[in-house]
CSV table of C-alpha atoms in Angstrom, one decimal:
chain,number,residue,atom,x,y,z
A,1,MET,CA,0.0,-0.2,0.6
A,2,SER,CA,1.3,3.7,-1.2
A,3,GLU,CA,1.3,6.9,0.8
A,4,ILE,CA,2.4,9.5,0.7
A,5,THR,CA,4.6,10.1,3.6
A,6,GLN,CA,4.7,14.1,4.7
A,7,ALA,CA,5.1,15.5,8.5
A,8,GLN,CA,2.6,16.4,8.6
A,9,LEU,CA,0.0,13.8,7.3
A,10,LEU,CA,0.4,10.4,5.9
A,11,ILE,CA,-1.5,9.6,2.5
A,12,SER,CA,-2.9,6.3,1.0
A,13,PRO,CA,-3.3,5.5,-1.5
A,14,THR,CA,-1.4,8.1,-3.3
A,15,ARG,CA,-3.9,7.6,-6.5
A,16,VAL,CA,-7.4,6.1,-7.0
A,17,VAL,CA,-9.0,4.8,-10.5
A,18,LEU,CA,-12.7,4.4,-10.4
A,19,ASP,CA,-14.3,2.2,-13.2
A,20,GLU,CA,-17.5,0.8,-13.9
A,21,ARG,CA,-16.4,-2.7,-12.7
A,22,GLN,CA,-15.3,-0.7,-9.2
A,23,ARG,CA,-17.5,2.7,-8.5
A,24,SER,CA,-16.2,2.9,-5.0
A,25,ALA,CA,-13.0,4.0,-3.3
A,26,LYS,CA,-11.6,4.4,0.2
A,27,VAL,CA,-8.9,6.7,1.0
A,28,THR,CA,-6.7,7.4,4.8
A,29,LEU,CA,-5.3,9.5,6.5
A,30,ILE,CA,-3.3,9.1,9.0
A,31,ASN,CA,-1.6,12.1,11.5
A,32,PRO,CA,1.5,11.7,12.8
A,33,THR,CA,1.7,15.0,14.9
A,34,ASN,CA,1.6,15.5,17.9
A,35,GLN,CA,-1.0,18.5,17.1
A,36,THR,CA,-5.2,17.6,16.8
A,37,ARG,CA,-5.0,18.5,12.5
A,38,THR,CA,-8.1,19.4,9.9
A,39,TYR,CA,-8.7,19.2,6.5
A,40,ARG,CA,-10.6,20.0,4.5
A,41,ILE,CA,-11.3,18.4,1.4
A,42,GLU,CA,-11.8,19.9,-2.3
A,43,TRP,CA,-11.7,19.0,-5.2
A,44,GLU,CA,-9.7,20.2,-7.9
A,45,GLU,CA,-8.7,20.0,-12.1
A,46,LYS,CA,-5.0,20.4,-13.0
A,47,ILE,CA,-3.4,19.4,-16.4
A,48,ALA,CA,-0.1,17.5,-16.9
A,49,LYS,CA,3.6,19.0,-17.8
A,50,SER,CA,5.2,17.8,-20.5
A,51,ILE,CA,7.8,17.8,-18.1
A,52,GLY,CA,6.6,17.0,-15.1
A,53,GLY,CA,4.3,18.1,-12.2
A,54,TYR,CA,0.6,19.4,-12.5
A,55,LYS,CA,-0.7,22.7,-13.9
A,56,THR,CA,-3.6,23.9,-11.7
A,57,LEU,CA,-6.8,25.0,-14.0
A,58,GLU,CA,-8.7,28.4,-13.3
A,59,LYS,CA,-12.4,27.4,-13.7
A,60,ASN,CA,-12.3,29.3,-16.2
A,61,GLY,CA,-10.1,28.0,-18.2
A,62,PHE,CA,-11.8,24.6,-18.2
A,63,ALA,CA,-13.5,25.0,-21.6
A,64,ASN,CA,-10.0,25.4,-23.5
A,65,SER,CA,-8.8,22.4,-21.9
A,66,ASP,CA,-8.7,18.9,-23.6
A,67,ILE,CA,-9.3,17.9,-20.2
A,68,LYS,CA,-11.8,15.5,-19.9
A,69,LEU,CA,-13.2,16.4,-15.0
A,70,ALA,CA,-14.4,13.8,-12.7
A,71,SER,CA,-15.1,15.6,-10.4
A,72,PRO,CA,-18.8,16.3,-11.2
A,73,MET,CA,-19.2,12.4,-11.4
A,74,LEU,CA,-17.8,12.3,-8.6
A,75,ARG,CA,-19.2,12.1,-4.8
A,76,VAL,CA,-17.0,12.3,-1.1
A,77,SER,CA,-17.5,11.8,2.1
A,78,PRO,CA,-16.9,13.4,4.2
A,79,ARG,CA,-15.2,16.9,2.7
A,80,GLN,CA,-13.6,17.9,7.1
A,81,VAL,CA,-12.2,15.3,8.9
A,82,THR,CA,-10.3,16.7,12.4
A,83,LEU,CA,-8.1,14.4,13.7
A,84,GLN,CA,-6.2,13.3,16.8
A,85,PRO,CA,-2.3,12.6,16.9
A,86,ASN,CA,-2.1,9.8,15.2
A,87,GLU,CA,-5.8,8.8,14.2
A,88,LYS,CA,-7.1,7.5,11.0
A,89,GLN,CA,-9.8,8.3,9.1
A,90,SER,CA,-11.1,6.8,5.7
A,91,VAL,CA,-12.6,9.3,2.8
A,92,ARG,CA,-15.3,7.5,0.9
A,93,LEU,CA,-15.5,8.3,-2.9
A,94,MET,CA,-18.4,7.0,-5.3
A,95,PHE,CA,-18.4,7.2,-8.9
A,96,ARG,CA,-21.9,7.8,-10.3
A,97,ARG,CA,-21.5,6.4,-13.5
A,98,PRO,CA,-23.9,8.7,-15.9
A,99,LYS,CA,-25.5,5.9,-18.3
A,100,SER,CA,-24.2,7.7,-22.1
A,101,LEU,CA,-20.6,9.1,-20.7
A,102,THR,CA,-18.4,9.1,-23.2
A,103,ASP,CA,-15.9,5.9,-23.8
A,104,SER,CA,-12.3,7.8,-23.0
A,105,GLU,CA,-11.0,8.5,-19.5
A,106,TYR,CA,-11.4,11.4,-16.5
A,107,ARG,CA,-9.1,12.6,-13.8
A,108,SER,CA,-9.4,15.2,-11.1
A,109,HIS,CA,-7.8,15.6,-8.6
A,110,LEU,CA,-8.4,15.7,-4.6
A,111,ALA,CA,-6.9,18.2,-1.4
A,112,PHE,CA,-6.3,17.3,1.4
A,113,LYS,CA,-6.0,21.0,3.1
A,114,PRO,CA,-5.4,22.0,6.1
A,115,LEU,CA,-6.5,24.6,8.1
A,116,PRO,CA,-4.4,26.7,9.7
A,117,ILE,CA,-3.8,26.6,13.5
A,118,GLN,CA,-3.3,30.4,16.0
A,119,LYS,CA,-0.5,29.8,18.2
A,120,LYS,CA,-0.7,32.6,20.9
A,121,THR,CA,2.8,34.1,21.4
A,122,ASN,CA,4.0,36.2,24.1
A,123,ASN,CA,5.4,40.6,22.2
A,124,SER,CA,8.4,41.3,24.3
A,125,GLU,CA,7.6,44.5,22.5
A,126,ASN,CA,4.0,45.2,24.0
A,127,SER,CA,3.9,42.2,26.8
A,128,GLY,CA,1.5,41.1,24.7
A,129,VAL,CA,0.3,38.6,23.5
A,130,LYS,CA,0.3,38.3,19.5
A,131,ILE,CA,-0.5,35.6,17.5
A,132,GLU,CA,0.9,33.7,14.9
A,133,ILE,CA,-0.9,32.0,12.0
A,134,GLU,CA,0.3,28.4,10.1
A,135,THR,CA,0.2,27.7,6.6
A,136,LEU,CA,0.0,24.7,6.1
A,137,LEU,CA,1.1,22.9,2.2
A,138,ALA,CA,-2.1,21.3,1.0
A,139,PHE,CA,-1.5,18.1,-0.3
A,140,THR,CA,-3.2,16.7,-3.9
A,141,ILE,CA,-4.1,12.8,-5.6
A,142,PRO,CA,-4.6,12.0,-8.8
A,143,VAL,CA,-8.3,9.9,-9.4
A,144,ILE,CA,-9.6,8.1,-12.2
A,145,ALA,CA,-12.5,7.7,-13.5
A,146,ARG,CA,-12.4,4.9,-16.7
A,147,GLN,CA,-15.1,4.6,-19.8
A,148,GLY,CA,-14.6,1.6,-21.7
A,149,SER,CA,-11.4,-0.6,-22.9
A,150,VAL,CA,-8.2,0.8,-21.6
A,151,ASP,CA,-5.9,1.0,-24.7
A,152,ALA,CA,-2.6,3.2,-23.3
A,153,SER,CA,-0.3,3.0,-25.7
A,154,VAL,CA,3.7,5.0,-25.1
A,155,ASP,CA,6.8,4.6,-25.9
A,156,ILE,CA,9.7,6.0,-26.5
A,157,ASN,CA,10.9,9.0,-29.1
A,158,LYS,CA,14.1,9.5,-28.8
A,159,ILE,CA,17.1,9.1,-25.7
A,160,GLN,CA,20.2,10.6,-24.9
A,161,VAL,CA,22.1,10.2,-22.0
A,162,ILE,CA,24.1,13.4,-20.6
A,163,LYS,CA,27.5,13.7,-19.4
A,164,ASN,CA,29.1,17.0,-17.9
A,165,GLN,CA,33.0,16.6,-17.4
A,166,GLN,CA,33.6,17.8,-14.2
A,167,ASN,CA,32.0,14.6,-11.8
A,168,THR,CA,31.3,10.9,-12.6
A,169,SER,CA,28.0,11.3,-12.7
A,170,ALA,CA,24.9,11.4,-15.6
A,171,GLN,CA,21.3,12.1,-16.8
A,172,VAL,CA,19.7,9.9,-18.7
A,173,GLU,CA,17.1,12.1,-20.5
A,174,LEU,CA,13.9,10.9,-22.3
A,175,THR,CA,11.7,11.5,-24.7
A,176,ILE,CA,8.2,9.5,-24.5
A,177,ASP,CA,5.1,9.4,-27.0
A,178,LYS,CA,1.6,8.9,-25.7
A,179,ALA,CA,-1.2,7.7,-27.5
A,180,GLY,CA,-5.0,6.7,-26.4
A,181,LYS,CA,-7.7,8.1,-24.4
A,182,TYR,CA,-5.8,6.0,-20.5
A,183,SER,CA,-2.8,6.5,-18.6
A,184,THR,CA,-0.7,4.4,-17.1
A,185,THR,CA,1.4,3.8,-15.1
A,186,GLY,CA,4.0,2.3,-13.9
A,187,ASN,CA,8.1,1.7,-13.4
A,188,MET,CA,10.7,3.2,-16.0
A,189,LEU,CA,13.5,1.7,-16.1
A,190,VAL,CA,16.6,2.1,-17.9
A,191,TYR,CA,19.9,-0.8,-18.3
A,192,TRP,CA,23.3,-1.2,-19.2
A,193,LYS,CA,24.4,-3.5,-20.3
A,194,PRO,CA,28.8,-4.0,-21.0
A,195,THR,CA,29.2,-5.1,-24.5
A,196,SER,CA,32.2,-7.1,-22.2
A,197,GLY,CA,29.1,-9.6,-22.2
A,198,ALA,CA,28.0,-9.1,-19.0
A,199,ALA,CA,25.1,-8.6,-17.4
A,200,GLU,CA,23.0,-6.2,-17.5
A,201,GLN,CA,22.5,-3.5,-15.0
A,202,VAL,CA,18.9,-0.9,-13.4
A,203,VAL,CA,22.2,2.3,-13.7
A,204,ALA,CA,18.5,4.6,-13.8
A,205,GLN,CA,15.0,4.3,-12.0
A,206,VAL,CA,11.7,5.8,-11.2
A,207,HIS,CA,8.6,3.8,-9.5
A,208,GLY,CA,4.8,5.1,-10.0
A,209,TYR,CA,5.9,7.0,-13.4
A,210,ASN,CA,2.4,8.3,-14.7
A,211,ILE,CA,2.1,9.3,-18.1
A,212,TYR,CA,-0.7,10.6,-19.3
A,213,PRO,CA,-3.2,12.3,-22.0
A,214,ASP,CA,-2.7,15.1,-21.7
A,215,GLN,CA,0.3,15.6,-23.7
A,216,SER,CA,1.2,13.2,-26.1
A,217,GLN,CA,4.5,14.3,-25.5
A,218,TYR,CA,6.6,14.4,-22.8
A,219,GLN,CA,10.4,14.6,-21.5
A,220,LEU,CA,12.0,12.9,-18.4
A,221,SER,CA,15.0,12.9,-16.7
A,222,LEU,CA,17.1,10.6,-14.9
A,223,ASP,CA,19.9,9.8,-12.4
A,224,TRP,CA,22.2,8.1,-14.0
A,225,PRO,CA,25.1,8.0,-10.1
A,226,ASP,CA,28.4,6.7,-10.6
A,227,PHE,CA,28.6,6.9,-14.3
A,228,ASN,CA,32.0,5.4,-16.1
A,229,ALA,CA,30.7,3.7,-19.8
A,230,LYS,CA,31.1,4.8,-22.7
A,231,GLN,CA,30.8,1.7,-25.0
A,232,GLY,CA,27.7,-1.3,-24.6
A,233,SER,CA,23.4,-1.0,-25.0
A,234,LEU,CA,20.9,0.4,-23.0
A,235,ARG,CA,17.8,-0.8,-22.8
A,236,VAL,CA,15.2,0.7,-21.5
A,237,GLU,CA,11.9,-0.8,-20.3
A,238,TYR,CA,8.3,0.6,-18.6
A,239,ILE,CA,6.8,-2.3,-17.3
A,240,GLY,CA,3.9,-2.0,-15.1
A,241,LYS,CA,1.7,-1.4,-11.5
A,242,LYS,CA,-1.1,-1.3,-10.2
A,243,GLU,CA,-4.1,-2.9,-12.4
A,244,PHE,CA,-1.3,-2.3,-15.0
A,245,ASN,CA,0.0,-4.9,-12.9
A,246,GLY,CA,2.6,-6.7,-15.2
A,247,GLN,CA,1.9,-5.2,-18.3
A,248,VAL,CA,4.8,-3.8,-20.1
A,249,PHE,CA,4.7,-0.6,-22.1
A,250,ILE,CA,7.8,0.2,-23.3
A,251,ASN,CA,10.8,-2.8,-23.9
A,252,LYS,CA,13.6,-0.9,-25.5
A,253,THR,CA,17.0,-1.3,-27.0
A,254,PHE,CA,19.7,1.9,-28.0
A,255,ASP,CA,23.5,2.2,-28.8
A,256,LEU,CA,24.9,3.8,-25.6
A,257,ALA,CA,28.0,5.4,-27.9
A,258,SER,CA,26.0,6.9,-30.5
A,259,ASN,CA,23.4,8.9,-27.5
A,260,LEU,CA,26.4,9.7,-25.5
A,261,ILE,CA,26.9,13.4,-24.8
A,262,ILE,CA,29.5,14.9,-22.5
A,263,LYS,CA,29.6,18.6,-22.6
């Protein structure tokens, strides 16, 4: 069970998928702090950026975006929770699917917004009481509603290994093509196999990598620590997790020498 681990809140799972067969889910919140915390639960609409992360859409931007929103079809209960230290509570999600829903993927982001805590401190300048209001960051997770058969497709368009002469590390930069209406999630692994015939080894990786239909192309940069290679082959594998568990989306091999750039 995956979690978002922060000093102020634990959330599990970090991604929710609802469809025709699974129309309900729950998200568990745990307060790991030593203070009572209250969280307001709201929907936010975001679009995935090609370089990673999200851009929040303002309400007047929905009409100008191709993003299909899930929030109008989803019900959340409760909409606010108060957690004592180390207390946990579940938030329930319900997918109310319209009868004429078009086959596609719909997504919104569930935000857990902590309410600020007022702290009273002594003000030595005027011997009064000073009230400090704590500002806290919200935590968000994607919630996906799907209709129809999933036809997710991704491929590697380009790979570059960029080495800086000042150190012994490198960056593996991937250009990823995305097609289809549905997102994917999985682990992106880069293997290096020396020309000497030795066994291949994982040199760069990212787990739980989501690729959304928001963009037709994505850029992903991965660290290759302890880089000491100039020859051999690179194999990129993107293998599905969660509902795609074990599905191989990408399995492609490249020559390292022809894709190596030294700056």
